[in-house]
Short mmCIF file of C-alpha atoms and ligand atoms in Angstrom, two decimals:
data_model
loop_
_atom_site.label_atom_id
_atom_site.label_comp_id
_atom_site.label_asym_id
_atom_site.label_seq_id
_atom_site.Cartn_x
_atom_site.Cartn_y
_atom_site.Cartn_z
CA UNK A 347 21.46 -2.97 0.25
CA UNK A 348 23.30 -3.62 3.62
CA UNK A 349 26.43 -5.70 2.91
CA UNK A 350 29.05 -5.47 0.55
CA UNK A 351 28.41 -9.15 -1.61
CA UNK A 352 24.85 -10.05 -4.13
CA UNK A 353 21.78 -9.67 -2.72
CA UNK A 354 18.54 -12.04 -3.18
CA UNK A 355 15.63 -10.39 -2.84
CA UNK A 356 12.61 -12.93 -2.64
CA UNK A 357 9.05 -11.56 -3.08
CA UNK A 358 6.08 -14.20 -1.72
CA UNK A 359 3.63 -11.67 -3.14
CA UNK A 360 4.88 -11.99 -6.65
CA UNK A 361 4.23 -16.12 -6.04
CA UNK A 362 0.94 -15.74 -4.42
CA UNK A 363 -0.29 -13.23 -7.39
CA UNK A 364 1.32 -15.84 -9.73
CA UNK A 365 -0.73 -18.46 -8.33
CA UNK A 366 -3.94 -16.62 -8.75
CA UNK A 367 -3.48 -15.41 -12.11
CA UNK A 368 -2.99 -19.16 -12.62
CA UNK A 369 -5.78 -20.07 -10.97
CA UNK A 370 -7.76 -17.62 -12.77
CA UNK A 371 -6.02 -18.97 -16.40
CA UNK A 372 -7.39 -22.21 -15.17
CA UNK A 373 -11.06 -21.48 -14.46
CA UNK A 374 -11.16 -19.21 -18.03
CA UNK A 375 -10.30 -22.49 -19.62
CA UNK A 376 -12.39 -24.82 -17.74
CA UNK A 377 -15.63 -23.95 -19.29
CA UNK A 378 -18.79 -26.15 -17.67
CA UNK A 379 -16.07 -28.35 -16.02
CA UNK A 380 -14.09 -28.82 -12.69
CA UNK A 381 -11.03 -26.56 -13.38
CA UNK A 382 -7.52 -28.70 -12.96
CA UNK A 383 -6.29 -28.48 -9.40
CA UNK A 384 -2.52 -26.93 -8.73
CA UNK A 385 0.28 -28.52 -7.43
CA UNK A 386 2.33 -25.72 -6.60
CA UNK A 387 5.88 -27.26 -7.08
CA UNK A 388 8.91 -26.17 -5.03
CA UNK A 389 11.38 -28.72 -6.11
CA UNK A 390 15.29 -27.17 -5.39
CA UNK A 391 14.25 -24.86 -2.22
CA UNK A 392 11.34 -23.53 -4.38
CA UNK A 393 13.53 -22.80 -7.32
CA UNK A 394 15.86 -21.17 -5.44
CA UNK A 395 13.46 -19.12 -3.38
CA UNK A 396 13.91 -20.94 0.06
CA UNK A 397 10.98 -23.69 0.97
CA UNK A 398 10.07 -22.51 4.09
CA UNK A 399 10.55 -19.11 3.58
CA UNK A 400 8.05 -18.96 0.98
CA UNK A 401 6.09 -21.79 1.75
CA UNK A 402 2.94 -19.48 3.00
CA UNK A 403 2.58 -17.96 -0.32
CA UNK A 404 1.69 -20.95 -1.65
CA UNK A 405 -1.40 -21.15 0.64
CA UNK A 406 -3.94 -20.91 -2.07
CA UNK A 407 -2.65 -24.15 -4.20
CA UNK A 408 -4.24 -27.49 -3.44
CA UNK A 409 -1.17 -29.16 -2.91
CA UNK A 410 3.31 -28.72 -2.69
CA UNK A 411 5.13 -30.66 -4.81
CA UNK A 412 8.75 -31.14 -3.86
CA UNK A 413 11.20 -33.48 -4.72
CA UNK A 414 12.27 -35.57 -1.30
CA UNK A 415 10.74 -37.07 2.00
CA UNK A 416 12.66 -35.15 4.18
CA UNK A 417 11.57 -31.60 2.42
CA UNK A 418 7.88 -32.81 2.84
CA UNK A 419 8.24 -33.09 6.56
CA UNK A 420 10.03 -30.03 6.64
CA UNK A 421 7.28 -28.27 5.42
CA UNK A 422 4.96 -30.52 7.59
CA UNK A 423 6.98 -29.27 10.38
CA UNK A 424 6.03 -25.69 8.72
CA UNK A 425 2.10 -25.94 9.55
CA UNK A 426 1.55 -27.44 5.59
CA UNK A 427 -1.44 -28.97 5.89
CA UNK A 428 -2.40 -29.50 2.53
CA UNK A 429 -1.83 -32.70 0.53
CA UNK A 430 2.41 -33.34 -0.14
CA UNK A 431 3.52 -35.05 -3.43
CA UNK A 432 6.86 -36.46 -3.80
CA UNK A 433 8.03 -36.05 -7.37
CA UNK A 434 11.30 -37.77 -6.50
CA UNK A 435 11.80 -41.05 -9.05
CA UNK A 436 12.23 -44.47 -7.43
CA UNK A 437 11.78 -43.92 -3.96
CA UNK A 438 11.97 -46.53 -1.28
CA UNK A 439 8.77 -46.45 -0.05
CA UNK A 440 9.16 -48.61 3.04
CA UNK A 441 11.06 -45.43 4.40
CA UNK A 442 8.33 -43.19 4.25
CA UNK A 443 6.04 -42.91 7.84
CA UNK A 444 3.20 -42.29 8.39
CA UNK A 445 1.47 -39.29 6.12
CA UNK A 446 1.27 -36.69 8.94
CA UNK A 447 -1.20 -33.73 9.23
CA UNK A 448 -2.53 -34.09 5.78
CA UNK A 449 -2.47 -36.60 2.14
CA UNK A 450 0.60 -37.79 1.06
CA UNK A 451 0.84 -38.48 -2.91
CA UNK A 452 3.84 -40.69 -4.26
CA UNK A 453 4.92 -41.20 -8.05
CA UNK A 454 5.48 -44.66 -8.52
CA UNK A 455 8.15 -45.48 -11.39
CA UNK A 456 9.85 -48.69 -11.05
CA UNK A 457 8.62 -52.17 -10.48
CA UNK A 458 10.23 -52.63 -7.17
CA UNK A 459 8.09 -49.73 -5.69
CA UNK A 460 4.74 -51.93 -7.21
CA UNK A 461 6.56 -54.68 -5.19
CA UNK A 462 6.62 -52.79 -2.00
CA UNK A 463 3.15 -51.56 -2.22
CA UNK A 464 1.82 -55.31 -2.91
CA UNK A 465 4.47 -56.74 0.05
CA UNK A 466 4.05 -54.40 2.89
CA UNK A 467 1.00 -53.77 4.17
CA UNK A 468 1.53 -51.16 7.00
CA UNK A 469 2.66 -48.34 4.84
CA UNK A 470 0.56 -45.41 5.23
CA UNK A 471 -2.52 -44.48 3.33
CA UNK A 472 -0.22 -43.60 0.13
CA UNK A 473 -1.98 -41.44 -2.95
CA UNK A 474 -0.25 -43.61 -6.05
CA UNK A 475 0.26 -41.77 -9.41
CA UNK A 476 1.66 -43.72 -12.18
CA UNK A 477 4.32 -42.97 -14.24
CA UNK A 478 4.24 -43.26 -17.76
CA UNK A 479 7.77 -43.06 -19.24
CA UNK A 480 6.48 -40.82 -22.35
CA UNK A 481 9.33 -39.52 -24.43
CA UNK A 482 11.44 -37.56 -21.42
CA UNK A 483 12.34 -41.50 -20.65
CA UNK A 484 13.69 -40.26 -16.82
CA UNK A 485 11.55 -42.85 -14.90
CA UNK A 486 8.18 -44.66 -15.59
CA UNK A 487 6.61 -47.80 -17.31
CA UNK A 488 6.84 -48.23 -20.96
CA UNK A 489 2.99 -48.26 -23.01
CA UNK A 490 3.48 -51.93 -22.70
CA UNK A 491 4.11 -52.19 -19.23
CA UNK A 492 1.63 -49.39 -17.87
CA UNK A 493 -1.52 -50.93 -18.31
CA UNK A 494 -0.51 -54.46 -16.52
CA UNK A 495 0.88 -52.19 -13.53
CA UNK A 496 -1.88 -50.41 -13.25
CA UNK A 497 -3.91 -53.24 -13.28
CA UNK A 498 -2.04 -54.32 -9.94
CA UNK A 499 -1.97 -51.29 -8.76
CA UNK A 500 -5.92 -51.01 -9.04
CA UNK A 501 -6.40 -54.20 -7.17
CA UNK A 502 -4.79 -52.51 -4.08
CA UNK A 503 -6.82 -49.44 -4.23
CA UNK A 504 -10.22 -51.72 -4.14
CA UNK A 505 -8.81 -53.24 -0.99
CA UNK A 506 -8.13 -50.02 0.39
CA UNK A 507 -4.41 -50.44 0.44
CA UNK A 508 -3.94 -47.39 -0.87
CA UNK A 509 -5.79 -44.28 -0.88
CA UNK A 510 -5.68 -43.33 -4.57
CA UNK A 511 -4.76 -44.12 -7.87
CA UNK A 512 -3.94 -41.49 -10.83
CA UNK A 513 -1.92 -41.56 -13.90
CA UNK A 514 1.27 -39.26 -14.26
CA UNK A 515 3.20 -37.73 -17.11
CA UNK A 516 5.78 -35.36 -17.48
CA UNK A 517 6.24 -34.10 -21.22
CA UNK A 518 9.96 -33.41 -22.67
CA UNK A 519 8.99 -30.90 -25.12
CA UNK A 520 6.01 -28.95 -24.13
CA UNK A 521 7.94 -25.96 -25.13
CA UNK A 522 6.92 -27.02 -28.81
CA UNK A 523 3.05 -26.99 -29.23
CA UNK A 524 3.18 -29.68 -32.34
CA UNK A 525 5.65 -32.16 -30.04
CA UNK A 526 3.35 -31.75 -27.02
CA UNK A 527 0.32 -32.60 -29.19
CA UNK A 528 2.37 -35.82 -30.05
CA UNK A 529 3.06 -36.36 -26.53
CA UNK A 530 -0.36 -35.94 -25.18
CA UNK A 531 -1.86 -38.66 -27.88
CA UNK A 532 1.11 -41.11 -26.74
CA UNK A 533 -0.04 -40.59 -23.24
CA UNK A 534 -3.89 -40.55 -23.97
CA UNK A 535 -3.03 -43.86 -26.01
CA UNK A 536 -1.43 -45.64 -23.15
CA UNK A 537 -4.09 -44.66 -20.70
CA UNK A 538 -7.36 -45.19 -22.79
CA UNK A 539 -10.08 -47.64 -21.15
CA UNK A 540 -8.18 -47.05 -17.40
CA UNK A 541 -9.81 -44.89 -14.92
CA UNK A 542 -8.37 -42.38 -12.84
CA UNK A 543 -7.38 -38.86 -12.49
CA UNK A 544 -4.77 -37.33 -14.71
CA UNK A 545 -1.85 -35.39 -13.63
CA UNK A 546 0.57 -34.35 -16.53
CA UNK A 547 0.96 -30.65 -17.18
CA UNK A 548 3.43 -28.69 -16.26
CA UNK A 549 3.90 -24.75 -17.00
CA UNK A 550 4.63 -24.87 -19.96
CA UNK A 551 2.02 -27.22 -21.52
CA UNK A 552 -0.79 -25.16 -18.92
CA UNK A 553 -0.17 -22.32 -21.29
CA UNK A 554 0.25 -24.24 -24.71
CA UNK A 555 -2.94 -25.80 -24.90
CA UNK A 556 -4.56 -24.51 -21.87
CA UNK A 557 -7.98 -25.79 -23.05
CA UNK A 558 -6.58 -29.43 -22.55
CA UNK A 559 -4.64 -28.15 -18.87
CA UNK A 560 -7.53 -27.04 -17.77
CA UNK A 561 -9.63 -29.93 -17.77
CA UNK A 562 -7.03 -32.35 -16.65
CA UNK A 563 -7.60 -33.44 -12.59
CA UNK A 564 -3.61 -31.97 -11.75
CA UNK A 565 -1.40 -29.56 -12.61
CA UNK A 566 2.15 -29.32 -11.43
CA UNK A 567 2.88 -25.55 -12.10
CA UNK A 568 6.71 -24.62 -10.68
CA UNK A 569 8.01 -21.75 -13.18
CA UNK A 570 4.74 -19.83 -13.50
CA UNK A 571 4.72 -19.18 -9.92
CA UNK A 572 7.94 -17.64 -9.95
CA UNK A 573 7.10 -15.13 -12.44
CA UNK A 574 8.43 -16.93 -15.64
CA UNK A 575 6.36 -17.61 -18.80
CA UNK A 576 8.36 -20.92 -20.40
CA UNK A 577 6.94 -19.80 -23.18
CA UNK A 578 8.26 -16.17 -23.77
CA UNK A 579 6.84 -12.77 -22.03
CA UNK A 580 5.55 -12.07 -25.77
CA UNK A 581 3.59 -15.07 -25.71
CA UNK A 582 -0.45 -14.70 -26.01
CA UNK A 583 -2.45 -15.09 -24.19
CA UNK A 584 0.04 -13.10 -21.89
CA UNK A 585 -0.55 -13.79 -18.31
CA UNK A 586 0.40 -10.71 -15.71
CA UNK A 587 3.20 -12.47 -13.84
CA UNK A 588 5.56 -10.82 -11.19
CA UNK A 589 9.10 -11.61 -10.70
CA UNK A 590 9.77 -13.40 -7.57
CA UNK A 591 13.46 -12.74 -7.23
CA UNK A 592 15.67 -9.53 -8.10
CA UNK A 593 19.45 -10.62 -7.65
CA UNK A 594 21.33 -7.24 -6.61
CA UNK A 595 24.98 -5.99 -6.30
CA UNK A 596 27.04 -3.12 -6.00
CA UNK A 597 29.23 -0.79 -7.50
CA UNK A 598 32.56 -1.39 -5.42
CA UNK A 599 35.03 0.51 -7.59
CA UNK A 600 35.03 1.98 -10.84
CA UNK A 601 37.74 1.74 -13.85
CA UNK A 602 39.09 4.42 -16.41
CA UNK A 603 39.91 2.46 -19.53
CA UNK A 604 42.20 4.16 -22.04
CA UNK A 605 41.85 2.94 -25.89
CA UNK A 606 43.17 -0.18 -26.40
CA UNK A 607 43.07 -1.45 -22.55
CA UNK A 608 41.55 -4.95 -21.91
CA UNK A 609 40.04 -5.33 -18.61
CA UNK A 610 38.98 -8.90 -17.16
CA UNK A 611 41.02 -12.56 -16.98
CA UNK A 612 41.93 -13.90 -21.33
CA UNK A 613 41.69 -9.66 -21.93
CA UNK A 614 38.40 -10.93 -24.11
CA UNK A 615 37.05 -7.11 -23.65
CA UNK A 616 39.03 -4.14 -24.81
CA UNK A 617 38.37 -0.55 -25.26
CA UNK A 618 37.62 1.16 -28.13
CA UNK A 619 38.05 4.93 -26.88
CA UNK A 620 38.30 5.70 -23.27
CA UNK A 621 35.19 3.80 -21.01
CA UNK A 622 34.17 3.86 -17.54
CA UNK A 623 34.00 0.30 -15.70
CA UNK A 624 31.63 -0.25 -12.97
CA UNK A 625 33.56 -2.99 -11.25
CA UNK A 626 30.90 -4.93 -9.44
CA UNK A 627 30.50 -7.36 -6.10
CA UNK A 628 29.41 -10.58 -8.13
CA UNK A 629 30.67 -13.71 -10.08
CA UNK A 630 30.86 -17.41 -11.11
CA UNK A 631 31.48 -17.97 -7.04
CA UNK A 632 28.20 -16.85 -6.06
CA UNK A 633 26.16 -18.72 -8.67
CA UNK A 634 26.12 -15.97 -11.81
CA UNK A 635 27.03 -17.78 -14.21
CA UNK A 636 30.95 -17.12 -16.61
CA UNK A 637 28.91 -17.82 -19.84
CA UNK A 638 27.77 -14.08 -18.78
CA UNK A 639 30.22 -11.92 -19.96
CA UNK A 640 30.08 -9.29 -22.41
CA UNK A 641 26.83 -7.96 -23.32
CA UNK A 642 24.78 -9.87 -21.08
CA UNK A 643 22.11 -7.12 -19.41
CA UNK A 644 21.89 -5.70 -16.54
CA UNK A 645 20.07 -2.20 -14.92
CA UNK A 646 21.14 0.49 -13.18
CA UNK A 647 19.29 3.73 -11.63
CA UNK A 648 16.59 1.99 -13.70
CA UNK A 649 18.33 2.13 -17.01
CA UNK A 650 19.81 -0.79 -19.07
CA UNK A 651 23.54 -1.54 -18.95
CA UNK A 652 25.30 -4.53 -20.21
CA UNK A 653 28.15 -6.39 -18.78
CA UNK A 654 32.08 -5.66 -20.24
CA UNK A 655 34.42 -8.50 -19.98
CA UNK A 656 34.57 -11.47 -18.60
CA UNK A 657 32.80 -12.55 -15.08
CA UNK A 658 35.27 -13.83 -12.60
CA UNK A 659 35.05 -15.53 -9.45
CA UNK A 660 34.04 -12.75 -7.59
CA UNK A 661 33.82 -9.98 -9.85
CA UNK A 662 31.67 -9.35 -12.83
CA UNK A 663 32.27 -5.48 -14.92
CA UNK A 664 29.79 -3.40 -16.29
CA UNK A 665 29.89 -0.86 -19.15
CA UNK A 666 28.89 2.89 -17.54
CA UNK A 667 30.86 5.05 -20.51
CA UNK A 668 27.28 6.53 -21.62
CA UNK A 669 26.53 7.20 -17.27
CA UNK A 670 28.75 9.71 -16.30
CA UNK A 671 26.59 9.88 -12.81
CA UNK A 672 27.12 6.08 -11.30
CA UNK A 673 29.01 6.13 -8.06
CA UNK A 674 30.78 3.71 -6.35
CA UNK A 675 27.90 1.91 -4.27
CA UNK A 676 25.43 1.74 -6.66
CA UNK A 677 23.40 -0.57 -6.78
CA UNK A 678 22.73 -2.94 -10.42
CA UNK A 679 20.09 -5.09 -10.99
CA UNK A 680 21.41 -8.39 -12.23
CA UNK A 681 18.06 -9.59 -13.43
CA UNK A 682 14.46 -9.60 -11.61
CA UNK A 683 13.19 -6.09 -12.71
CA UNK A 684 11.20 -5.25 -15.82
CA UNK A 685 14.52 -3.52 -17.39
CA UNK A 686 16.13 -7.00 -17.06
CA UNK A 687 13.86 -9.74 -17.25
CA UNK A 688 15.28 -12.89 -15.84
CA UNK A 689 14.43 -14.72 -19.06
CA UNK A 690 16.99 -12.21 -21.11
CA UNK A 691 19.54 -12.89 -19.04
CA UNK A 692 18.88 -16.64 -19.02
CA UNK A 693 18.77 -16.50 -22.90
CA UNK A 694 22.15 -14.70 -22.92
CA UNK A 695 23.13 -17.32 -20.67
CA UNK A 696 22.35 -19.81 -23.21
CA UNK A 697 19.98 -21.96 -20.71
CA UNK A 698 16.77 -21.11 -18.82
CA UNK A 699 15.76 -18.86 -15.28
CA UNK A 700 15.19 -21.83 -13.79
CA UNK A 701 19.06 -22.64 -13.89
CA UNK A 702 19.64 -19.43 -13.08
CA UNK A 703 17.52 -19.07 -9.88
CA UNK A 704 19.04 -22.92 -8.54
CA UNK A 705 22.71 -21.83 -9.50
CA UNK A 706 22.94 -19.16 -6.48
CA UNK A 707 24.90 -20.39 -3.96
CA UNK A 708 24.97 -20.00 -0.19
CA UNK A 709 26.74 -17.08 -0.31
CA UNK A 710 24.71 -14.84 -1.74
CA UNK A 711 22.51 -13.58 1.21
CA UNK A 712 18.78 -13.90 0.88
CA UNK A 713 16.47 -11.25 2.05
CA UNK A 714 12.80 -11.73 3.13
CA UNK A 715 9.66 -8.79 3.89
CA UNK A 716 10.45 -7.62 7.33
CA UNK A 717 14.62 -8.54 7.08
CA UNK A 718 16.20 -5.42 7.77
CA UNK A 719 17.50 -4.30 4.25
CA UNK A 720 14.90 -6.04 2.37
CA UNK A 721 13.67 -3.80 -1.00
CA UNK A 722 10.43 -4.55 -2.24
CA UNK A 723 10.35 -5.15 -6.51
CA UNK A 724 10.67 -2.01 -8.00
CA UNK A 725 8.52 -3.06 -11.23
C1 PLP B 1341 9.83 -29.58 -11.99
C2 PLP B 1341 8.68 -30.38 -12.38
C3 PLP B 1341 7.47 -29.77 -12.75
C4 PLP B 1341 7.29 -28.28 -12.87
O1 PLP B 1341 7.80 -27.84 -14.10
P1 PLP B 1341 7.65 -26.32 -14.58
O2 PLP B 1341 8.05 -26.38 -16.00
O3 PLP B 1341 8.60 -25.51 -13.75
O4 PLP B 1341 6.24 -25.92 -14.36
C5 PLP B 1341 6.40 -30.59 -13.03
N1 PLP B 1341 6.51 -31.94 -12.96
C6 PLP B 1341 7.65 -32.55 -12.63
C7 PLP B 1341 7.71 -34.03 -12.58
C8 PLP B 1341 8.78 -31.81 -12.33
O5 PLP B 1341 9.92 -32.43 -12.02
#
């Protein structure tokens, strides 16, 4: 580590191995048929990751997914050549020019985007997907209303008004294999007798029910590729995924604790005999969350530690009783190596990685392969 505050430490390997063990996943699945293709989304600055940074290491996928116009020309300006699709609900689309270097796919999900398509015909080639509401009810067209839209819809595609025409669905519960069966038959429902490619699963319903993933036309995988099984890591069948992101900090002081001292803001954490308190560069201010305080793990030297007391602003404080040999300017893992898996952290947390990864802020300084100071994953 080079400077006194957290560290990100981003690994583009870990995505691009992610994505192949995907693609891989896929194929197994895909028995006789045309395995799904992968939109490799990178919503949020990849999840946190940095867009352009990473944005070769998702080379392999068929297409980026991200959430805004200007982010797709961004990574236009990048050298992506590949198809873009904008996941962002109720665009305008009479902003968007002209496609660029390669395909540009749009989810329609409001009536007054239909509108725009029918009204102006000098928008560029668009890809449509249609949005079917489903139960996540964010954006899209009701059962009743998909079918008559897509009907329209259709009629500009066979004058060449558009360049494509699919049907989109984001679940709200893939998480739960019974609720994403429900979803999928809701979704299959509203669709039957309509042509068209399908684009609907996301990580989380790839890997519960990857039979039906598989042989869909799209998937839009974000999580996966940053290491993350929505699922659980004890989930089978496991895939091999590496962590894209370690979040480091270091030892800047350490406290003696007598029996009976508190340490930390409310004195929520007080000690039992006498401790030793790693006091440690990192808090609420640079995106780790307060909900962290005591036990919430973290690793040091390559052993598990836990957190003691509550995480302030700029300060979070470790328990190092039972590790008589830290030093001042050691360095902790705050989650990204196998001792600290970002998804026990997130559950201590009470939310999920992906929160986690988007909460860092600016501060926290991010470190690339070939930045001076960068560490490769030490998993
Ligand atoms: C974020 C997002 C995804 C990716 O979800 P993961 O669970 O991270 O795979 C897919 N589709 C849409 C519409 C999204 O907004």
């Amino acid at each position: 580590m080079t400077h006194a505050g957290p560290e990100l430490h981003i690994h583009p390997d870990a995505i691009r191995h992610n994505l192949s063990v995907l693609r891989h996943h896929l194929k197994s699945y895909a028995v006789g048929q045309t395995p799904a293709r992968i939109w490799a989304v990178a919503k949020s600055d990849a999840y946190g990751h940095g867009l352009i940074p990473t944005l070769r290491a998702f080379d392999a996928a068929d297409g980026l997914a991200v959430s805004s116009a200007d982010d797709a020309a961004a990574c236009r300006a990048a050298g992506w050549h590949k198809p873009i699709l904008l996941l962002g609900a109720g665009l305008d689309l009479t902003t968007l020019s002209g496609a660029g270097p390669g395909p540009l796919h749009v989810v329609v999900s409001n009536p007054e985007q239909v509108n725009q398509l029918e009204h102006n015909s000098k928008l560029p080639g668009l890809y449509i997907w249609l949005r079917y509401a489903g139960s996540l009810n964010h954006a899209g067209f009701k059962p009743a209303d998909y079918a008559p839209t897509w009907h329209r819809l259709a009629a500009l595609h066979a004058k060449g008004r558009i360049a494509g025409l699919g049907h989109f669905q984001h679940y709200a519960y893939a998480e739960d294999a019974a609720h994403l069966l429900a979803e999928r038959r809701q979704f299959r429902q509203t669709i039957f007798g309509l042509s068209g490619p399908v684009c609907s699963e996301n990580s989380a319903a790839t890997l519960n029910g990857p039979d039906v993933a598989a042989t869909t036309q799209w998937v839009r995988s974000g999580i996966i590729l940053y290491g993350v099984n929505p699922l659980g890591r004890h989930h089978k069948p496991g895939l091999a995924l590496r962590p894209a992101m370690t979040l480091k900090a270091r030892i800047h002081a350490i406290q003696q604790l007598e029996p009976g001292e508190a340490i930390g803001y409310g004195c929520t954490a007080r000690a039992r005999g006498p401790m030793r308190v790693g006091l440690v560069h990192c808090g609420y201010g640079h995106g780790y969350p307060r909900t962290l305080s005591t036990p919430a793990p973290c690793s040091i030297r390559g052993r598990k530690a836990h957190l003691f007391g509550r995480v302030s602003m700029d300060t979070l404080t470790i328990d190092i009783t039972a590790q008589p040999d830290i030093q001042p300017g050691d360095v902790v893992t705050l989650w990204g190596d196998h001792t600290v898996p970002v998804d026990h952290v997130a559950q201590a947390a009470d939310t999920i990685p992906a929160q986690l990864f988007t909460a860092i802020t600016p501060r926290v300084r991010r470190y690339y392969p070939g930045d001076p100071g960068y560490q490769e994953p030490t998993a």
